[in-house]
mmCIF file of C-alpha atoms and ligand atoms in Angstrom:
data_model
loop_
_atom_site.group_PDB
_atom_site.id
_atom_site.type_symbol
_atom_site.label_atom_id
_atom_site.label_comp_id
_atom_site.label_asym_id
_atom_site.label_seq_id
_atom_site.Cartn_x
_atom_site.Cartn_y
_atom_site.Cartn_z
ATOM 1 C CA MET V 1 -8.659 39.587 60.288
ATOM 2 C CA ARG V 2 -9.411 42.792 61.873
ATOM 3 C CA PHE V 3 -12.920 43.675 60.340
ATOM 4 C CA GLU V 4 -12.494 46.979 59.900
ATOM 5 C CA HIS V 5 -15.649 47.378 57.600
ATOM 6 C CA VAL V 6 -19.180 45.864 58.785
ATOM 7 C CA LEU V 7 -21.755 45.332 57.051
ATOM 8 C CA VAL V 8 -24.502 44.080 59.066
ATOM 9 C CA VAL V 9 -27.826 42.696 57.390
ATOM 10 C CA GLY V 10 -31.780 43.813 59.521
ATOM 11 C CA ALA V 11 -32.119 46.702 61.552
ATOM 12 C CA GLY V 12 -34.583 45.751 63.824
ATOM 13 C CA GLN V 13 -34.186 45.115 67.356
ATOM 14 C CA MET V 14 -31.031 43.169 66.848
ATOM 15 C CA GLY V 15 -28.859 45.189 63.784
ATOM 16 C CA GLY V 16 -29.635 47.957 64.767
ATOM 17 C CA GLY V 17 -27.622 47.212 68.652
ATOM 18 C CA ILE V 18 -25.483 45.271 66.373
ATOM 19 C CA ALA V 19 -24.928 48.454 64.347
ATOM 20 C CA GLN V 20 -24.119 50.165 67.570
ATOM 21 C CA VAL V 21 -21.338 49.068 69.106
ATOM 22 C CA VAL V 22 -19.540 47.129 66.206
ATOM 23 C CA ALA V 23 -19.709 51.311 65.400
ATOM 24 C CA THR V 24 -18.674 52.169 68.416
ATOM 25 C CA SER V 25 -15.890 50.378 68.691
ATOM 26 C CA GLY V 26 -14.247 51.943 66.049
ATOM 27 C CA ARG V 27 -14.290 50.591 63.368
ATOM 28 C CA ARG V 28 -16.907 51.966 59.093
ATOM 29 C CA VAL V 29 -20.583 50.195 59.783
ATOM 30 C CA SER V 30 -22.811 50.142 57.096
ATOM 31 C CA LEU V 31 -26.704 48.878 57.588
ATOM 32 C CA HIS V 32 -28.511 47.691 55.388
ATOM 33 C CA ASP V 33 -32.977 46.804 55.751
ATOM 34 C CA ALA V 34 -34.979 45.413 52.934
ATOM 35 C CA VAL V 35 -38.013 48.104 54.538
ATOM 36 C CA PRO V 36 -37.708 52.041 54.141
ATOM 37 C CA GLY V 37 -37.272 53.467 57.595
ATOM 38 C CA ALA V 38 -36.000 50.589 59.080
ATOM 39 C CA THR V 39 -33.207 52.601 59.155
ATOM 40 C CA ASP V 40 -33.959 55.806 60.269
ATOM 41 C CA ARG V 41 -35.780 54.684 63.228
ATOM 42 C CA ALA V 42 -32.836 52.079 63.780
ATOM 43 C CA PHE V 43 -30.993 55.132 64.345
ATOM 44 C CA ALA V 44 -33.185 57.390 65.957
ATOM 45 C CA THR V 45 -31.949 55.027 68.887
ATOM 46 C CA MET V 46 -28.969 54.362 68.554
ATOM 47 C CA ARG V 47 -28.782 57.946 69.227
ATOM 48 C CA THR V 48 -31.089 57.345 72.354
ATOM 49 C CA SER V 49 -28.929 54.424 73.367
ATOM 50 C CA LEU V 50 -25.365 56.318 73.262
ATOM 51 C CA VAL V 51 -26.397 59.610 74.892
ATOM 52 C CA ARG V 52 -27.264 57.479 77.727
ATOM 53 C CA LEU V 53 -24.084 55.379 77.596
ATOM 54 C CA ALA V 54 -22.396 58.848 77.106
ATOM 55 C CA GLU V 55 -23.750 60.173 80.662
ATOM 56 C CA LYS V 56 -22.003 57.228 82.271
ATOM 57 C CA GLY V 57 -18.715 57.171 80.265
ATOM 58 C CA GLY V 58 -19.233 56.153 77.185
ATOM 59 C CA ALA V 59 -17.977 57.432 73.858
ATOM 60 C CA ASP V 60 -18.703 60.049 71.940
ATOM 61 C CA PRO V 61 -22.612 59.612 69.775
ATOM 62 C CA ASP V 62 -21.859 61.852 67.160
ATOM 63 C CA GLU V 63 -18.330 59.836 66.464
ATOM 64 C CA ALA V 64 -20.118 56.894 66.862
ATOM 65 C CA LEU V 65 -22.793 57.626 64.993
ATOM 66 C CA GLY V 66 -20.255 59.182 62.434
ATOM 67 C CA ARG V 67 -19.345 55.343 61.352
ATOM 68 C CA VAL V 68 -22.372 53.544 60.785
ATOM 69 C CA SER V 69 -24.044 54.401 57.862
ATOM 70 C CA ALA V 70 -27.045 53.318 55.698
ATOM 71 C CA VAL V 71 -26.947 51.787 52.642
ATOM 72 C CA ASP V 72 -30.319 50.878 49.999
ATOM 73 C CA ASP V 73 -28.271 47.515 49.254
ATOM 74 C CA LEU V 74 -25.978 44.609 50.073
ATOM 75 C CA VAL V 75 -22.382 46.190 49.000
ATOM 76 C CA ALA V 76 -18.574 44.674 49.524
ATOM 77 C CA ALA V 77 -17.351 45.018 53.752
ATOM 78 C CA ASP V 78 -14.755 42.049 55.725
ATOM 79 C CA LEU V 79 -17.899 41.146 57.644
ATOM 80 C CA MET V 80 -21.595 41.180 57.437
ATOM 81 C CA ILE V 81 -23.942 40.231 60.732
ATOM 82 C CA GLU V 82 -27.230 39.552 59.267
ATOM 83 C CA ALA V 83 -29.917 39.932 61.735
ATOM 84 C CA VAL V 84 -32.663 39.162 59.565
ATOM 85 C CA VAL V 85 -36.405 38.194 60.865
ATOM 86 C CA GLU V 86 -35.401 34.302 62.146
ATOM 87 C CA ASP V 87 -36.979 32.064 58.770
ATOM 88 C CA ALA V 88 -34.594 29.720 57.602
ATOM 89 C CA LYS V 89 -35.249 30.904 53.500
ATOM 90 C CA GLU V 90 -34.677 34.354 54.392
ATOM 91 C CA LYS V 91 -31.700 34.078 55.784
ATOM 92 C CA GLU V 92 -30.559 31.130 53.325
ATOM 93 C CA ASP V 93 -31.538 33.363 50.318
ATOM 94 C CA LEU V 94 -29.577 36.272 52.320
ATOM 95 C CA PHE V 95 -26.464 34.230 52.463
ATOM 96 C CA ARG V 96 -26.615 33.468 48.970
ATOM 97 C CA ARG V 97 -26.960 36.315 47.453
ATOM 98 C CA ALA V 98 -24.173 37.955 50.071
ATOM 99 C CA ASP V 99 -22.000 35.103 48.956
ATOM 100 C CA GLU V 100 -22.237 36.829 45.333
ATOM 101 C CA THR V 101 -21.716 41.455 47.150
ATOM 102 C CA LEU V 102 -18.661 40.225 49.493
ATOM 103 C CA PRO V 103 -15.329 39.477 48.593
ATOM 104 C CA PRO V 104 -14.126 35.960 48.996
ATOM 105 C CA ALA V 105 -12.160 36.694 52.263
ATOM 106 C CA ALA V 106 -14.930 38.240 53.984
ATOM 107 C CA VAL V 107 -16.359 36.124 57.151
ATOM 108 C CA LEU V 108 -20.582 35.924 56.744
ATOM 109 C CA ALA V 109 -22.215 35.821 60.167
ATOM 110 C CA SER V 110 -25.456 34.825 61.706
ATOM 111 C CA ASN V 111 -27.341 35.941 64.617
ATOM 112 C CA THR V 112 -29.750 33.921 64.619
ATOM 113 C CA SER V 113 -31.178 32.584 67.718
ATOM 114 C CA SER V 114 -31.594 28.590 66.784
ATOM 115 C CA ILE V 115 -31.070 28.293 62.449
ATOM 116 C CA PRO V 116 -28.962 26.539 61.212
ATOM 117 C CA ILE V 117 -25.933 27.700 60.722
ATOM 118 C CA THR V 118 -24.485 24.684 58.932
ATOM 119 C CA SER V 119 -27.410 24.786 56.364
ATOM 120 C CA LEU V 120 -26.482 28.471 56.083
ATOM 121 C CA ALA V 121 -22.709 27.520 55.514
ATOM 122 C CA ALA V 122 -24.179 25.694 52.830
ATOM 123 C CA VAL V 123 -26.061 28.213 51.060
ATOM 124 C CA THR V 124 -22.456 29.324 50.215
ATOM 125 C CA SER V 125 -19.197 29.529 48.378
ATOM 126 C CA ARG V 126 -16.732 30.246 51.490
ATOM 127 C CA PRO V 127 -18.860 27.724 53.938
ATOM 128 C CA ASP V 128 -15.833 28.169 55.963
ATOM 129 C CA ARG V 129 -15.742 31.147 56.114
ATOM 130 C CA VAL V 130 -19.174 30.576 58.217
ATOM 131 C CA VAL V 131 -20.359 31.264 61.820
ATOM 132 C CA GLY V 132 -22.997 32.106 63.896
ATOM 133 C CA MET V 133 -22.428 35.848 66.205
ATOM 134 C CA HIS V 134 -25.469 35.494 68.592
ATOM 135 C CA PHE V 135 -25.413 38.493 70.363
ATOM 136 C CA PHE V 136 -28.255 39.374 73.319
ATOM 137 C CA ASN V 137 -31.081 42.286 73.840
ATOM 138 C CA PRO V 138 -30.583 44.689 74.658
ATOM 139 C CA VAL V 139 -27.374 45.032 72.479
ATOM 140 C CA PRO V 140 -25.463 46.804 74.228
ATOM 141 C CA VAL V 141 -25.552 46.031 77.424
ATOM 142 C CA LEU V 142 -25.910 42.128 77.307
ATOM 143 C CA LYS V 143 -22.524 41.381 77.323
ATOM 144 C CA LEU V 144 -22.684 37.257 76.089
ATOM 145 C CA VAL V 145 -21.802 36.348 72.985
ATOM 146 C CA GLU V 146 -22.521 32.600 71.265
ATOM 147 C CA VAL V 147 -20.372 32.008 68.743
ATOM 148 C CA VAL V 148 -21.234 28.989 66.621
ATOM 149 C CA ARG V 149 -19.315 26.489 64.956
ATOM 150 C CA ALA V 150 -21.084 24.876 61.874
ATOM 151 C CA VAL V 151 -19.756 21.729 60.831
ATOM 152 C CA GLN V 152 -18.044 24.000 58.015
ATOM 153 C CA THR V 153 -16.128 27.176 60.729
ATOM 154 C CA SER V 154 -12.574 26.861 60.126
ATOM 155 C CA ASP V 155 -11.040 27.524 63.656
ATOM 156 C CA GLU V 156 -9.671 30.162 61.891
ATOM 157 C CA THR V 157 -13.143 32.398 61.126
ATOM 158 C CA ALA V 158 -14.122 31.021 65.099
ATOM 159 C CA ALA V 159 -11.245 32.635 66.606
ATOM 160 C CA ALA V 160 -11.323 35.726 65.013
ATOM 161 C CA ILE V 161 -15.279 36.733 65.867
ATOM 162 C CA VAL V 162 -13.629 34.663 69.196
ATOM 163 C CA GLU V 163 -11.162 37.760 68.967
ATOM 164 C CA LEU V 164 -14.066 40.341 67.890
ATOM 165 C CA ALA V 165 -16.424 40.101 69.942
ATOM 166 C CA LYS V 166 -14.016 41.130 72.894
ATOM 167 C CA ASP V 167 -12.508 43.763 71.598
ATOM 168 C CA LEU V 168 -16.318 44.525 71.053
ATOM 169 C CA GLY V 169 -16.445 44.235 75.112
ATOM 170 C CA LYS V 170 -17.666 41.506 74.612
ATOM 171 C CA VAL V 171 -17.408 37.454 77.002
ATOM 172 C CA PRO V 172 -17.309 34.797 74.188
ATOM 173 C CA ALA V 173 -18.744 31.770 74.938
ATOM 174 C CA GLU V 174 -18.611 28.986 71.649
ATOM 175 C CA ALA V 175 -20.638 26.459 71.492
ATOM 176 C CA ARG V 176 -21.134 23.594 68.396
ATOM 177 C CA ASP V 177 -24.510 23.746 66.039
ATOM 178 C CA PHE V 178 -27.179 22.062 67.710
ATOM 179 C CA PRO V 179 -31.737 23.218 67.719
ATOM 180 C CA GLY V 180 -31.801 25.835 69.396
ATOM 181 C CA PHE V 181 -27.162 25.797 69.848
ATOM 182 C CA VAL V 182 -26.820 26.420 74.709
ATOM 183 C CA SER V 183 -28.770 30.069 75.275
ATOM 184 C CA ASN V 184 -32.582 29.464 73.156
ATOM 185 C CA ARG V 185 -32.409 25.147 74.006
ATOM 186 C CA ILE V 186 -32.854 26.490 78.194
ATOM 187 C CA LEU V 187 -34.531 29.498 78.030
ATOM 188 C CA MET V 188 -37.241 28.875 75.427
ATOM 189 C CA PRO V 189 -38.576 25.904 77.440
ATOM 190 C CA PHE V 190 -38.634 28.033 80.406
ATOM 191 C CA LEU V 191 -40.427 31.096 78.641
ATOM 192 C CA ASN V 192 -42.816 28.239 77.229
ATOM 193 C CA GLU V 193 -43.811 26.948 80.070
ATOM 194 C CA ALA V 194 -44.821 30.765 82.067
ATOM 195 C CA ALA V 195 -47.423 30.778 78.500
ATOM 196 C CA TYR V 196 -48.543 27.713 79.774
ATOM 197 C CA ALA V 197 -49.634 28.549 83.244
ATOM 198 C CA LEU V 198 -51.031 31.898 82.188
ATOM 199 C CA LEU V 199 -52.996 29.779 78.896
ATOM 200 C CA GLU V 200 -54.087 27.250 82.215
ATOM 201 C CA GLY V 201 -55.405 30.483 84.643
ATOM 202 C CA VAL V 202 -52.315 28.862 87.178
ATOM 203 C CA ALA V 203 -51.714 33.015 87.656
ATOM 204 C CA GLU V 204 -51.407 36.319 86.339
ATOM 205 C CA PRO V 205 -48.748 37.701 84.093
ATOM 206 C CA GLU V 206 -47.873 40.368 86.876
ATOM 207 C CA ALA V 207 -47.154 36.859 89.252
ATOM 208 C CA ILE V 208 -45.569 34.061 87.510
ATOM 209 C CA ASP V 209 -43.752 37.902 86.758
ATOM 210 C CA THR V 210 -42.161 37.736 90.367
ATOM 211 C CA ILE V 211 -42.186 34.625 90.852
ATOM 212 C CA ALA V 212 -38.951 35.083 88.458
ATOM 213 C CA THR V 213 -37.843 37.507 89.739
ATOM 214 C CA LEU V 214 -37.751 37.441 93.078
ATOM 215 C CA GLY V 215 -37.199 33.730 93.490
ATOM 216 C CA PHE V 216 -34.830 33.545 91.123
ATOM 217 C CA ALA V 217 -33.813 36.997 91.359
ATOM 218 C CA HIS V 218 -34.302 37.058 87.113
ATOM 219 C CA PRO V 219 -34.085 40.008 86.052
ATOM 220 C CA MET V 220 -37.392 40.723 84.589
ATOM 221 C CA GLY V 221 -39.908 37.602 84.154
ATOM 222 C CA PRO V 222 -40.331 35.626 81.206
ATOM 223 C CA LEU V 223 -43.266 36.769 79.988
ATOM 224 C CA ALA V 224 -41.923 39.984 79.777
ATOM 225 C CA LEU V 225 -38.601 38.660 78.678
ATOM 226 C CA ALA V 226 -40.744 36.824 75.763
ATOM 227 C CA ASP V 227 -42.236 39.980 75.291
ATOM 228 C CA LEU V 228 -38.859 42.470 74.849
ATOM 229 C CA ILE V 229 -36.884 38.919 72.424
ATOM 230 C CA GLY V 230 -40.686 39.372 70.133
ATOM 231 C CA LEU V 231 -42.829 36.636 70.306
ATOM 232 C CA ASP V 232 -42.469 35.948 66.525
ATOM 233 C CA THR V 233 -39.221 35.279 67.163
ATOM 234 C CA CYS V 234 -39.688 33.432 69.912
ATOM 235 C CA VAL V 235 -42.534 30.631 68.058
ATOM 236 C CA ALA V 236 -39.875 30.952 65.396
ATOM 237 C CA ILE V 237 -36.748 29.586 67.900
ATOM 238 C CA MET V 238 -39.377 27.641 68.712
ATOM 239 C CA GLU V 239 -40.656 25.650 66.196
ATOM 240 C CA VAL V 240 -37.183 24.825 64.845
ATOM 241 C CA LEU V 241 -36.249 23.485 68.374
ATOM 242 C CA HIS V 242 -39.303 21.137 67.781
ATOM 243 C CA GLU V 243 -38.485 20.139 64.472
ATOM 244 C CA GLY V 244 -34.200 20.053 65.450
ATOM 245 C CA LEU V 245 -34.381 17.714 67.733
ATOM 246 C CA GLY V 246 -38.356 15.668 67.146
ATOM 247 C CA ASP V 247 -39.719 16.487 70.690
ATOM 248 C CA PRO V 248 -43.181 18.382 71.433
ATOM 249 C CA LYS V 249 -42.067 19.353 74.257
ATOM 250 C CA TYR V 250 -40.329 22.161 72.538
ATOM 251 C CA ALA V 251 -43.922 22.890 71.023
ATOM 252 C CA PRO V 252 -44.882 26.185 71.297
ATOM 253 C CA CYS V 253 -48.053 27.017 73.927
ATOM 254 C CA PRO V 254 -51.067 27.581 71.597
ATOM 255 C CA LEU V 255 -51.453 31.080 73.416
ATOM 256 C CA LEU V 256 -48.464 32.206 71.833
ATOM 257 C CA ARG V 257 -49.322 31.021 68.215
ATOM 258 C CA GLN V 258 -52.251 32.875 68.802
ATOM 259 C CA TYR V 259 -50.889 36.277 70.575
ATOM 260 C CA VAL V 260 -48.030 35.948 66.997
ATOM 261 C CA ALA V 261 -51.711 35.596 64.879
ATOM 262 C CA ALA V 262 -53.446 38.839 66.511
ATOM 263 C CA GLY V 263 -49.991 41.183 65.935
ATOM 264 C CA ARG V 264 -49.089 40.887 69.459
ATOM 265 C CA LEU V 265 -45.641 40.369 68.979
ATOM 266 C CA GLY V 266 -44.612 42.024 72.057
ATOM 267 C CA ARG V 267 -42.955 45.463 73.126
ATOM 268 C CA LYS V 268 -42.029 46.160 69.233
ATOM 269 C CA SER V 269 -45.256 46.483 68.029
ATOM 270 C CA GLY V 270 -46.778 47.956 71.416
ATOM 271 C CA ARG V 271 -48.644 45.041 73.021
ATOM 272 C CA GLY V 272 -48.107 41.508 74.113
ATOM 273 C CA PHE V 273 -48.438 39.998 77.135
ATOM 274 C CA TYR V 274 -47.936 43.073 78.236
ATOM 275 C CA GLU V 275 -48.686 46.606 76.567
ATOM 276 C CA TYR V 276 -46.403 48.989 76.226
ATOM 277 C CA GLY V 277 -47.258 53.696 75.561
HETATM 278 N N1 LIG C 1 -35.411 39.988 69.599
HETATM 279 C C1 LIG C 1 -34.092 38.881 69.858
HETATM 280 O O1 LIG C 1 -34.540 39.680 71.834
HETATM 281 C C2 LIG C 1 -33.046 38.635 69.857
HETATM 282 C C3 LIG C 1 -32.258 37.667 70.788
HETATM 283 C C4 LIG C 1 -30.877 37.391 69.692
HETATM 284 C C5 LIG C 1 -31.560 36.596 68.383
HETATM 285 N N2 LIG C 1 -32.450 37.864 68.006
HETATM 286 C C6 LIG C 1 -32.187 37.072 66.428
HETATM 287 O O2 LIG C 1 -31.843 37.998 66.068
HETATM 288 C C7 LIG C 1 -32.438 38.406 64.046
HETATM 289 C C8 LIG C 1 -33.251 39.511 64.196
HETATM 290 O O3 LIG C 1 -34.825 39.722 65.187
HETATM 291 P P1 LIG C 1 -34.822 41.214 66.100
HETATM 292 O O4 LIG C 1 -35.699 40.939 67.224
HETATM 293 O O5 LIG C 1 -34.330 41.870 65.624
HETATM 294 O O6 LIG C 1 -35.936 41.502 64.806
HETATM 295 P P2 LIG C 1 -37.356 42.693 64.183
HETATM 296 O O7 LIG C 1 -38.361 41.944 64.230
HETATM 297 O O8 LIG C 1 -37.071 44.066 65.814
HETATM 298 O O9 LIG C 1 -36.056 43.474 62.844
HETATM 299 C C9 LIG C 1 -35.577 42.196 61.924
HETATM 300 C C10 LIG C 1 -35.526 43.391 60.859
HETATM 301 O O10 LIG C 1 -34.679 42.795 59.458
HETATM 302 C C11 LIG C 1 -36.109 43.142 58.699
HETATM 303 N N3 LIG C 1 -35.741 42.596 57.175
HETATM 304 C C12 LIG C 1 -36.450 41.176 57.023
HETATM 305 N N4 LIG C 1 -35.997 40.905 55.818
HETATM 306 C C13 LIG C 1 -34.825 40.977 55.325
HETATM 307 C C14 LIG C 1 -33.349 40.769 54.408
HETATM 308 N N5 LIG C 1 -33.729 40.145 53.560
HETATM 309 N N6 LIG C 1 -32.993 42.324 54.035
HETATM 310 C C15 LIG C 1 -33.160 43.213 55.075
HETATM 311 N N7 LIG C 1 -33.287 43.043 55.806
HETATM 312 C C16 LIG C 1 -34.755 42.393 56.383
HETATM 313 C C17 LIG C 1 -36.741 43.123 58.456
HETATM 314 O O11 LIG C 1 -37.858 45.242 58.078
HETATM 315 C C18 LIG C 1 -36.850 43.923 60.443
HETATM 316 O O12 LIG C 1 -36.595 45.533 60.625
HETATM 317 C C19 LIG C 1 -33.322 36.972 64.517
HETATM 318 O O13 LIG C 1 -32.581 35.934 63.627
HETATM 319 C C20 LIG C 1 -33.654 36.236 65.412
HETATM 320 O O14 LIG C 1 -33.436 35.687 65.518
HETATM 321 C C21 LIG C 1 -32.755 37.965 68.461
#
């Protein structure tokens, strides 16, 4: 399976990045989003990123972007990678529709951070061809792809996605389908604890983040990282961890919920723990 034509669904911060790296690898990409204007914003972000990467010897921006087309609906392709909102019902509906639209041999992959791949596979007629392909933000920069095997995923499908990740210049790491997989099971409690430290007045946001960057040699602090991921996405992931693992330690900090209710979603809305120009 070489996946010459890839359908990327969801043109937010992750979907745009995924479309960019797939197109840079020489493949044709169809990019779909349910919200009008989202693909235009994704094209603008992809161009900025590609121009920056071209200055360091990366691919020609026009050539890469020439391989990406915006599409109004799902289309037939060899592979779908979905990066829509982190909501189980939305994703299950999408997998049902994709199962009807893409040819039976196509693979359906999800970039979900936490929603069980096994449940997404179960709503399709090809559960052996459903898999998690979890990229990291920003996609054009970060090397890791967590390849998540549902209970039903075949060895052939998992191996094809591992090969694709390598061909995109990424480093795959395989995980089984368990709430939050490996990455978010470790990351989310860290971000949540930082939110609690802020809520309880232990320190100001800048001090919390400085302690992580200088003390633990992290490239960014937990509050800045939560803003980058999106506080809505963080809360959605924590809900899945909380429900799936049944341990109250995974419940989202009330401050996170409050910020989300106020529309303070992080960088994508201009304000989260910090303000963005
Ligand atoms: N943000 C991160 O750091 C990060 C990292 C890894 C994985 N993820 C996962 O990637 C997915 C997307 O996250 P994001 O940060 O890009 O979110 P986002 O809010 O930036 O983008 C989501 C996009 O999906 C679109 N959308 C929603 N429902 C749709 C549907 N039914 N059909 C087509 N388009 C639809 C929205 O209009 C929006 O443009 C989530 O599952 C998230 O958990 C996010």
